Short mmCIF file of C-alpha atoms in Angstrom, two decimals:
data_model
loop_
_atom_site.label_atom_id
_atom_site.label_comp_id
_atom_site.label_asym_id
_atom_site.label_seq_id
_atom_site.Cartn_x
_atom_site.Cartn_y
_atom_site.Cartn_z
CA MET D 17 23.72 21.30 73.30
CA LYS D 18 25.62 18.09 72.89
CA ASN D 19 28.82 18.00 70.88
CA HIS D 20 27.72 15.22 68.50
CA VAL D 21 24.87 17.41 67.22
CA LEU D 22 27.07 20.38 66.44
CA ARG D 23 29.98 18.43 64.98
CA PRO D 24 28.43 17.79 61.52
CA LEU D 25 27.44 21.44 61.43
CA PHE D 26 31.06 22.49 61.94
CA VAL D 27 32.11 20.15 59.14
CA ALA D 28 29.51 21.65 56.79
CA VAL D 29 30.61 25.18 57.62
CA GLY D 30 34.22 24.16 57.13
CA VAL D 31 33.46 22.73 53.68
CA VAL D 32 31.69 25.95 52.65
CA VAL D 33 34.62 28.07 53.87
CA LEU D 34 37.06 25.83 51.97
CA ILE D 35 35.05 26.11 48.76
CA LEU D 36 34.89 29.91 49.08
CA LEU D 37 38.62 30.09 49.75
CA ALA D 38 39.40 27.86 46.75
CA ARG D 39 37.10 29.99 44.60
CA GLU D 40 38.95 33.12 45.71
CA VAL D 41 42.29 31.58 44.75
CA LEU D 42 41.30 29.82 41.51
CA VAL D 43 38.95 32.34 39.85
CA PRO D 44 40.85 35.16 38.14
CA ALA D 45 40.14 38.69 39.35
CA ASP D 46 38.78 39.79 35.98
CA PHE D 47 36.25 36.96 35.82
CA GLY D 48 32.69 38.13 36.10
CA VAL D 49 29.73 39.71 34.36
CA GLN D 50 30.86 41.89 31.44
CA GLU D 51 29.09 44.07 28.86
CA ARG D 52 26.66 41.46 27.50
CA GLY D 53 25.16 40.75 30.91
CA TYR D 54 25.02 37.63 32.99
CA MET D 55 23.62 35.32 30.31
CA TYR D 56 26.08 36.10 27.52
CA GLY D 57 28.88 38.09 29.15
CA TRP D 58 29.90 35.87 32.09
CA HIS D 59 33.59 35.36 31.37
CA ARG D 60 37.23 36.21 31.98
CA LYS D 61 37.78 39.67 30.52
CA GLY D 62 41.46 39.03 29.83
CA ASN D 63 40.57 36.39 27.25
CA GLU D 64 39.35 39.07 24.84
CA ALA D 65 42.90 40.46 24.75
CA ASP D 66 44.26 36.91 24.25
CA TRP D 67 42.20 36.59 21.08
CA LYS D 68 43.15 40.06 19.86
CA ASN D 69 46.83 39.13 20.23
CA VAL D 70 46.67 36.14 17.88
CA ARG D 71 49.31 36.62 15.19
CA VAL D 72 48.12 37.80 11.77
CA LYS D 73 49.43 35.44 9.07
CA TYR D 74 47.85 36.73 5.89
CA ARG D 75 49.12 40.25 5.27
CA THR D 76 47.09 40.83 2.07
CA THR D 77 48.01 42.34 -1.29
CA ALA D 78 48.47 45.81 0.21
CA TYR D 79 51.58 44.49 1.95
CA CYS D 80 52.97 42.55 -1.04
CA LYS D 81 52.67 45.44 -3.49
CA GLU D 82 55.01 47.62 -1.44
CA CYS D 83 57.98 45.71 -2.88
CA HIS D 84 56.56 43.70 -5.80
CA GLN D 85 55.27 46.60 -7.84
CA ASP D 86 55.93 44.80 -11.15
CA LYS D 87 53.86 41.75 -10.26
CA TYR D 88 51.15 43.95 -8.80
CA ALA D 89 50.98 45.93 -12.05
CA ASP D 90 50.68 42.66 -14.01
CA ILE D 91 47.80 41.27 -11.99
CA THR D 92 45.78 44.43 -11.38
CA GLY D 93 43.22 44.80 -14.11
CA SER D 94 43.72 41.24 -15.31
CA PRO D 95 40.90 38.71 -14.80
CA HIS D 96 42.91 37.42 -11.82
CA GLY D 97 43.14 40.88 -10.25
CA ALA D 98 40.86 40.07 -7.34
CA ILE D 99 42.89 37.05 -6.23
CA MET D 100 44.97 37.84 -3.17
CA CYS D 101 48.71 37.11 -3.68
CA GLU D 102 48.81 34.84 -0.64
CA ASN D 103 46.11 32.53 -2.02
CA CYS D 104 48.77 31.00 -4.30
CA HIS D 105 52.01 32.13 -2.64
CA GLY D 106 51.11 31.18 0.93
CA PRO D 107 50.78 33.40 4.00
CA GLY D 108 53.38 36.15 4.15
CA LEU D 109 53.76 36.35 7.92
CA ALA D 110 57.51 35.58 7.89
CA HIS D 111 58.24 37.23 4.54
CA PRO D 112 60.74 38.66 3.65
CA ASP D 113 62.78 37.71 6.75
CA ASP D 114 62.50 33.99 6.01
CA PRO D 115 62.27 33.47 2.22
CA GLN D 116 61.78 29.72 2.68
CA SER D 117 58.43 30.30 4.39
CA LEU D 118 56.62 31.08 1.13
CA HIS D 119 55.55 28.02 -0.86
CA ILE D 120 54.26 28.91 -4.29
CA ASP D 121 51.51 26.45 -5.15
CA ARG D 122 51.97 25.67 -8.85
CA ARG D 123 49.95 22.46 -8.83
CA ARG D 124 47.06 21.93 -11.21
CA GLU D 125 44.90 21.35 -8.15
CA LEU D 126 45.21 25.02 -7.30
CA CYS D 127 43.99 26.28 -10.68
CA ILE D 128 41.11 23.82 -10.99
CA ARG D 129 39.61 25.14 -7.76
CA CYS D 130 37.96 27.63 -10.10
CA HIS D 131 38.73 26.28 -13.56
CA PHE D 132 37.37 22.76 -13.25
CA ARG D 133 34.31 23.03 -15.44
CA LEU D 134 31.11 22.79 -13.45
CA PRO D 135 28.00 23.74 -15.41
CA TYR D 136 26.27 25.41 -12.45
CA GLN D 137 24.41 28.31 -14.02
CA ALA D 138 22.79 29.27 -10.70
CA SER D 139 26.20 30.30 -9.37
CA GLY D 140 29.10 32.30 -10.80
CA ARG D 141 30.97 29.04 -11.37
CA GLY D 142 29.02 28.36 -14.56
CA ARG D 143 30.44 31.50 -16.16
CA ILE D 144 34.11 30.74 -15.43
CA ARG D 145 36.10 29.28 -18.32
CA GLY D 146 36.71 25.72 -17.23
CA ILE D 147 38.52 22.59 -18.33
CA ASP D 148 38.39 18.89 -17.65
CA PRO D 149 41.82 18.28 -16.08
CA ALA D 150 41.72 14.63 -17.19
CA THR D 151 41.78 15.62 -20.85
CA HIS D 152 43.29 19.13 -20.88
CA HIS D 153 47.06 18.49 -21.06
CA PRO D 154 47.21 16.19 -18.03
CA GLU D 155 50.56 16.03 -16.19
CA ALA D 156 51.54 19.54 -17.34
CA GLU D 157 51.63 22.41 -14.88
CA CYS D 158 49.20 25.12 -15.91
CA VAL D 159 51.90 27.80 -15.57
CA LEU D 160 53.79 26.13 -18.40
CA CYS D 161 51.40 27.76 -20.87
CA HIS D 162 49.39 30.26 -18.82
CA TYR D 163 50.83 33.31 -17.06
CA PRO D 164 48.89 33.36 -13.75
CA HIS D 165 49.41 37.08 -13.06
CA ASN D 166 47.62 37.85 -16.29
CA PRO D 167 45.89 34.85 -17.87
CA ARG D 168 45.18 36.85 -21.04
CA TRP D 169 48.89 37.05 -21.69
CA THR D 170 50.51 33.98 -23.25
CA PRO D 171 54.20 33.62 -23.98
CA GLY D 172 55.04 34.99 -27.41
CA LYS D 173 51.93 37.13 -27.64
CA GLU D 174 51.26 40.72 -26.63
CA ALA D 175 49.32 41.21 -23.45
CA ARG D 176 45.67 41.89 -24.14
CA ARG D 177 44.37 44.13 -21.42
CA MET R 22 18.25 15.19 75.62
CA ILE R 23 17.45 17.55 72.79
CA SER R 24 13.85 17.47 71.58
CA ARG R 25 12.92 17.21 67.94
CA ARG R 26 11.24 20.64 68.13
CA SER R 27 14.27 22.41 69.58
CA PHE R 28 16.62 20.64 67.12
CA CYS R 29 14.57 21.86 64.15
CA LYS R 30 14.30 25.36 65.62
CA LYS R 31 18.01 25.64 66.24
CA SER R 32 19.07 24.21 62.89
CA ILE R 33 16.81 26.65 61.05
CA LEU R 34 18.25 29.48 63.12
CA ILE R 35 21.84 28.44 62.44
CA LEU R 36 21.23 27.77 58.73
CA GLY R 37 19.58 31.17 58.40
CA GLY R 38 22.50 32.72 60.23
CA ILE R 39 25.13 31.30 57.90
CA ALA R 40 23.01 32.09 54.81
CA VAL R 41 23.38 35.84 55.38
CA PRO R 42 27.18 36.03 55.10
CA LEU R 43 27.04 33.63 52.10
CA ALA R 44 24.84 36.08 50.21
CA ALA R 45 27.19 38.86 51.20
CA LEU R 46 30.03 36.94 49.54
CA GLU R 47 28.35 37.54 46.16
CA LEU R 48 27.86 34.06 44.80
CA PHE R 49 25.09 35.47 42.63
CA ASP R 50 24.38 39.17 42.70
CA PRO R 51 20.81 39.91 41.55
CA LYS R 52 21.81 43.45 40.65
CA LYS R 53 24.44 42.14 38.27
CA LEU R 54 21.97 39.59 37.01
CA ALA R 55 19.54 42.32 36.05
CA ALA R 56 22.21 44.63 34.67
CA ASP R 57 22.25 43.99 30.97
CA ARG R 58 23.78 45.95 28.14
CA SER R 59 24.68 49.28 29.70
CA GLY R 60 25.15 51.69 26.81
CA PRO R 61 25.23 50.11 23.37
CA SER R 62 28.64 49.56 21.85
CA THR R 63 29.38 51.51 18.66
CA VAL R 64 30.39 48.35 16.82
CA ARG R 65 28.34 45.24 16.08
CA TRP R 66 30.01 42.96 13.57
CA VAL R 67 27.80 41.31 10.97
CA PHE R 68 28.57 39.26 7.89
CA LEU R 69 27.08 39.24 4.41
CA VAL R 70 27.33 36.24 2.09
CA ASP R 71 26.30 36.52 -1.55
CA THR R 72 25.61 32.95 -2.71
CA HIS R 73 25.26 34.09 -6.33
CA LYS R 74 28.92 35.08 -6.35
CA CYS R 75 30.40 32.01 -4.63
CA VAL R 76 32.03 29.60 -7.09
CA GLY R 77 33.20 27.05 -4.52
CA CYS R 78 36.94 27.63 -4.96
CA GLY R 79 37.54 27.08 -1.25
CA PHE R 80 40.27 29.70 -0.90
CA CYS R 81 38.36 31.02 2.14
CA VAL R 82 38.58 27.65 3.88
CA LYS R 83 42.27 27.23 3.07
CA ALA R 84 43.12 30.71 4.34
CA CYS R 85 40.97 30.29 7.46
CA LYS R 86 42.63 27.04 8.45
CA ILE R 87 46.11 28.54 8.14
CA GLU R 88 45.29 31.91 9.69
CA ASN R 89 43.53 30.39 12.69
CA GLU R 90 45.89 27.44 13.16
CA ILE R 91 43.36 24.68 12.61
CA PRO R 92 45.40 21.55 11.72
CA TYR R 93 45.30 21.51 7.92
CA ASP R 94 44.55 17.84 7.43
CA ALA R 95 42.18 17.41 10.36
CA ASN R 96 38.61 17.09 9.16
CA VAL R 97 37.39 20.14 11.11
CA SER R 98 37.12 23.74 10.01
CA ARG R 99 35.81 27.05 11.29
CA THR R 100 34.22 27.78 7.93
CA TRP R 101 33.20 25.58 5.05
CA VAL R 102 31.45 25.74 1.70
CA GLU R 103 28.48 23.52 0.87
CA ARG R 104 27.50 22.49 -2.64
CA TYR R 105 23.79 22.06 -3.34
CA VAL R 106 22.84 20.11 -6.43
CA VAL R 107 19.10 19.82 -7.09
CA THR R 108 18.39 17.15 -9.69
CA ARG R 109 15.39 16.71 -11.94
CA ASP R 110 13.92 14.00 -9.74
CA GLY R 111 13.57 16.61 -6.97
CA LYS R 112 16.40 15.27 -4.82
CA VAL R 113 18.79 17.68 -3.12
CA HIS R 114 22.41 16.52 -2.95
CA ILE R 115 24.64 18.36 -0.49
CA ASP R 116 28.35 17.86 0.02
CA SER R 117 31.39 19.64 1.38
CA PRO R 118 34.43 17.41 0.89
CA LYS R 119 37.14 18.32 3.43
CA ALA R 120 35.05 21.42 4.21
CA ALA R 121 35.83 22.45 0.58
CA ARG R 122 39.41 23.19 1.61
CA ASP R 123 40.56 22.17 -1.90
CA GLY R 124 37.46 23.44 -3.67
CA PHE R 125 35.07 21.35 -5.73
CA THR R 126 37.04 19.58 -8.43
CA SER R 127 34.61 16.82 -9.33
CA THR R 128 31.08 16.69 -10.69
CA SER R 129 30.34 13.76 -8.35
CA ILE R 130 28.80 14.31 -4.92
CA ASP R 131 30.87 13.14 -1.95
CA GLN R 132 28.49 11.04 0.16
CA GLY R 133 31.09 10.10 2.75
CA ALA R 134 30.93 6.41 3.62
CA LEU R 135 28.41 5.81 0.80
CA GLY R 136 31.00 6.79 -1.78
CA MET R 137 30.80 9.20 -4.69
CA LEU R 138 27.49 9.79 -6.42
CA LYS R 139 27.85 10.48 -10.11
CA ILE R 140 25.47 13.10 -11.42
CA GLU R 141 25.04 13.73 -15.14
CA ASN R 142 25.09 17.37 -16.12
CA ASN R 143 21.76 16.99 -17.91
CA ASP R 144 20.06 15.86 -14.68
CA ILE R 145 20.88 19.07 -12.81
CA ASP R 146 18.01 21.49 -12.27
CA LYS R 147 20.07 23.95 -10.26
CA ALA R 148 23.38 23.86 -8.45
CA PHE R 149 25.10 26.45 -6.32
CA PHE R 150 27.45 26.96 -3.37
CA VAL R 151 26.73 28.27 0.11
CA PRO R 152 29.59 29.33 2.41
CA LYS R 153 28.93 28.71 6.09
CA LEU R 154 30.50 30.20 9.19
CA CYS R 155 29.56 31.19 12.73
CA ASN R 156 26.45 33.38 12.79
CA GLN R 157 27.60 35.29 15.92
CA CYS R 158 23.95 35.12 17.07
CA ASP R 159 22.46 37.86 19.20
CA ASN R 160 20.94 35.09 21.35
CA PRO R 161 23.77 32.56 21.17
CA PRO R 162 22.52 29.19 22.50
CA CYS R 163 26.11 27.94 22.69
CA VAL R 164 26.87 30.62 25.30
CA GLN R 165 23.76 29.94 27.35
CA VAL R 166 24.61 26.28 27.83
CA CYS R 167 28.24 26.74 28.89
CA PRO R 168 28.37 25.67 32.53
CA VAL R 169 31.66 27.41 33.35
CA GLY R 170 31.61 30.74 31.51
CA ALA R 171 34.25 29.65 29.01
CA THR R 172 32.34 30.96 26.02
CA TYR R 173 30.88 34.42 25.90
CA GLN R 174 29.88 37.31 23.70
CA THR R 175 31.92 40.48 23.49
CA SER R 176 30.33 43.93 23.39
CA ASP R 177 30.84 44.01 19.61
CA GLY R 178 28.82 40.84 19.19
CA VAL R 179 31.50 38.21 18.55
CA VAL R 180 31.23 34.93 20.44
CA LEU R 181 34.62 33.79 21.74
CA VAL R 182 35.91 30.72 23.59
CA ASP R 183 38.30 30.94 26.52
CA ARG R 184 40.58 27.97 25.82
CA SER R 185 42.08 27.98 29.30
CA TRP R 186 38.62 27.91 30.90
CA CYS R 187 36.87 25.36 28.64
CA ILE R 188 36.37 22.00 30.34
CA GLY R 189 35.48 20.21 27.11
CA CYS R 190 31.97 19.12 28.11
CA GLY R 191 30.73 19.63 24.54
CA TYR R 192 27.38 21.21 25.49
CA CYS R 193 28.06 24.13 23.13
CA VAL R 194 28.93 21.80 20.26
CA MET R 195 25.51 20.17 20.71
CA ALA R 196 23.64 23.43 21.29
CA CYS R 197 24.68 25.21 18.09
CA PRO R 198 21.91 24.70 15.52
CA TYR R 199 24.34 25.56 12.73
CA GLY R 200 26.99 23.00 13.63
CA VAL R 201 29.84 25.51 13.59
CA ARG R 202 31.50 24.33 16.78
CA PHE R 203 34.00 21.51 17.14
CA PHE R 204 36.88 20.47 19.35
CA HIS R 205 40.29 21.83 18.45
CA PRO R 206 42.49 18.75 17.92
CA VAL R 207 45.52 20.42 19.55
CA TYR R 208 44.11 22.61 22.32
CA HIS R 209 41.31 20.16 23.21
CA ALA R 210 38.90 23.04 23.73
CA ALA R 211 35.76 24.11 21.93
CA GLU R 212 36.60 26.00 18.74
CA LYS R 213 34.61 28.21 16.43
CA CYS R 214 34.77 31.02 13.89
CA ASN R 215 35.21 34.40 15.55
CA PHE R 216 35.24 36.58 12.40
CA CYS R 217 39.08 36.58 12.82
CA TYR R 218 38.79 38.67 15.98
CA HIS R 219 42.54 39.41 15.92
CA ARG R 220 42.17 40.93 12.46
CA ILE R 221 38.91 42.89 12.80
CA SER R 222 40.09 44.41 16.08
CA LYS R 223 43.15 45.73 14.20
CA GLY R 224 41.07 47.29 11.41
CA MET R 225 41.72 44.41 9.00
CA LYS R 226 39.12 42.17 7.41
CA PRO R 227 38.64 38.49 8.26
CA VAL R 228 40.95 36.33 6.20
CA CYS R 229 38.10 34.58 4.36
CA VAL R 230 36.87 37.97 3.18
CA GLU R 231 40.36 38.84 1.93
CA ALA R 232 40.84 35.44 0.30
CA CYS R 233 37.54 35.47 -1.62
CA PRO R 234 38.28 36.66 -5.18
CA PHE R 235 34.59 37.02 -6.00
CA GLY R 236 33.35 39.28 -3.22
CA ALA R 237 30.99 36.62 -1.94
CA ARG R 238 31.99 37.28 1.66
CA ARG R 239 31.85 40.69 3.31
CA ILE R 240 31.99 42.01 6.85
CA GLY R 241 30.34 45.13 8.20
CA ASN R 242 29.26 47.04 11.25
CA ILE R 243 25.46 47.06 11.58
CA ARG R 244 25.58 50.03 13.99
CA ASP R 245 27.12 52.21 11.27
CA PRO R 246 24.31 53.28 8.90
CA ASP R 247 26.82 54.31 6.22
CA ASP R 248 28.56 50.93 6.12
CA PRO R 249 28.02 49.43 2.62
CA VAL R 250 27.21 46.03 4.14
CA THR R 251 24.65 47.60 6.48
CA ARG R 252 23.06 49.39 3.53
CA ILE R 253 22.69 46.11 1.63
CA ILE R 254 21.19 44.36 4.66
CA MET R 255 18.74 47.22 5.21
CA THR R 256 17.73 47.85 1.62
CA GLU R 257 18.00 44.53 -0.21
CA ARG R 258 16.41 41.11 0.09
CA VAL R 259 18.55 39.20 2.56
CA ASN R 260 17.82 36.16 4.66
CA VAL R 261 19.31 34.32 7.62
CA LEU R 262 19.67 30.64 8.41
CA LYS R 263 17.21 28.87 10.72
CA GLU R 264 15.43 32.00 11.88
CA GLU R 265 12.80 29.85 13.60
CA TYR R 266 15.30 28.88 16.29
CA GLY R 267 15.17 32.42 17.67
CA THR R 268 18.94 32.72 17.80
CA LYS R 269 18.94 36.02 15.87
CA PRO R 270 21.83 35.05 13.57
CA GLN R 271 23.97 37.91 12.27
CA VAL R 272 25.26 36.34 9.07
CA PHE R 273 23.01 37.53 6.27
CA TYR R 274 22.66 35.71 2.97
CA VAL R 275 21.76 36.97 -0.47
CA GLY R 276 20.21 34.32 -2.71
CA LEU R 277 19.13 31.68 -0.19
CA THR R 278 16.59 29.14 -1.38
CA ARG R 279 14.46 26.68 0.55
CA GLU R 280 16.92 23.84 -0.07
CA VAL R 281 19.54 25.53 2.09
CA LYS R 282 19.52 24.36 5.67
#
């Protein structure tokens, strides 16, 4: 057979071999069909561990109460008892090693997330005591009058629990 | 001179010859193709949202963005809360300003470029909030369309994205009927809610569940019959979003109405 007929064939074979070699080098060893089958489980297995190793930032009230027993006692049982500490104090990932990392949000915008009055009876929002921030002591921080760890307690009065 | 007949004969022979070793190199193995779930996993994460309890405070969105390192001021989020306001004239107004990161602190509806729509309290027939997140579908269309195997489902049912493998084609963003996928502004890869996989695999709860003061969001394992969330899903009236798409979503809702899309 003449050389000019076979030559393109050699080129094609060479391209296939190159692609297979590149695939061998570039595709990680743990890439393939995993538990969920070919349609949903075709992936690099090591990536599951990558996601599991993401750093936890919110350490939840269970972590905070280990040291801040007094504040925990104040808020438990109060109407704010279900609010996680870090919702207002910021994520505690670097606490207590880096005290600067916690930013306590004392802005009115934080409180009116729930306490802006919306008359939506079909949701729980309609039953939350709300204000109109434009008329309810504007420019004053809520914490000036209200104790956030127990809203039933106001300065000068006994705590009503 | 080679004849047409002998050329065709020989090329078929040679092509057939090289096809055999190609198949042996396992480009696609039919056995692996057929092999599906071998032995069910003991965990299958599901989510339960009680829309009666949600008050639209947006603490879930705030916590999610920080926990999962989604740029705080970028207008993308893994989870969001929608407000539905049905007025007396039968219109349904839906908004989710900044994905409800700062809650709902106005009675007006945010219509985006059309501005704010003022709604009088007397005109409201019903109004409520619906938190949204990834449904971790049992038939995830976003996984089917990925051309490179960058997104996949784990044995416990969570759909993840391999950031190093994603080529950014955006097929998955288009394929998701729930609109939960977007591009991460920093990593430039497809991004989505994964039930805080780093937390649930350590025995913790997703951060939105922890941040919700009203118990509107809960996570459970549907393979555990004693799980309180499983009991609610099995014994109470729950619904899922867009069931007609056949995606088998695994986020169950209490209190859905027909206005919710």
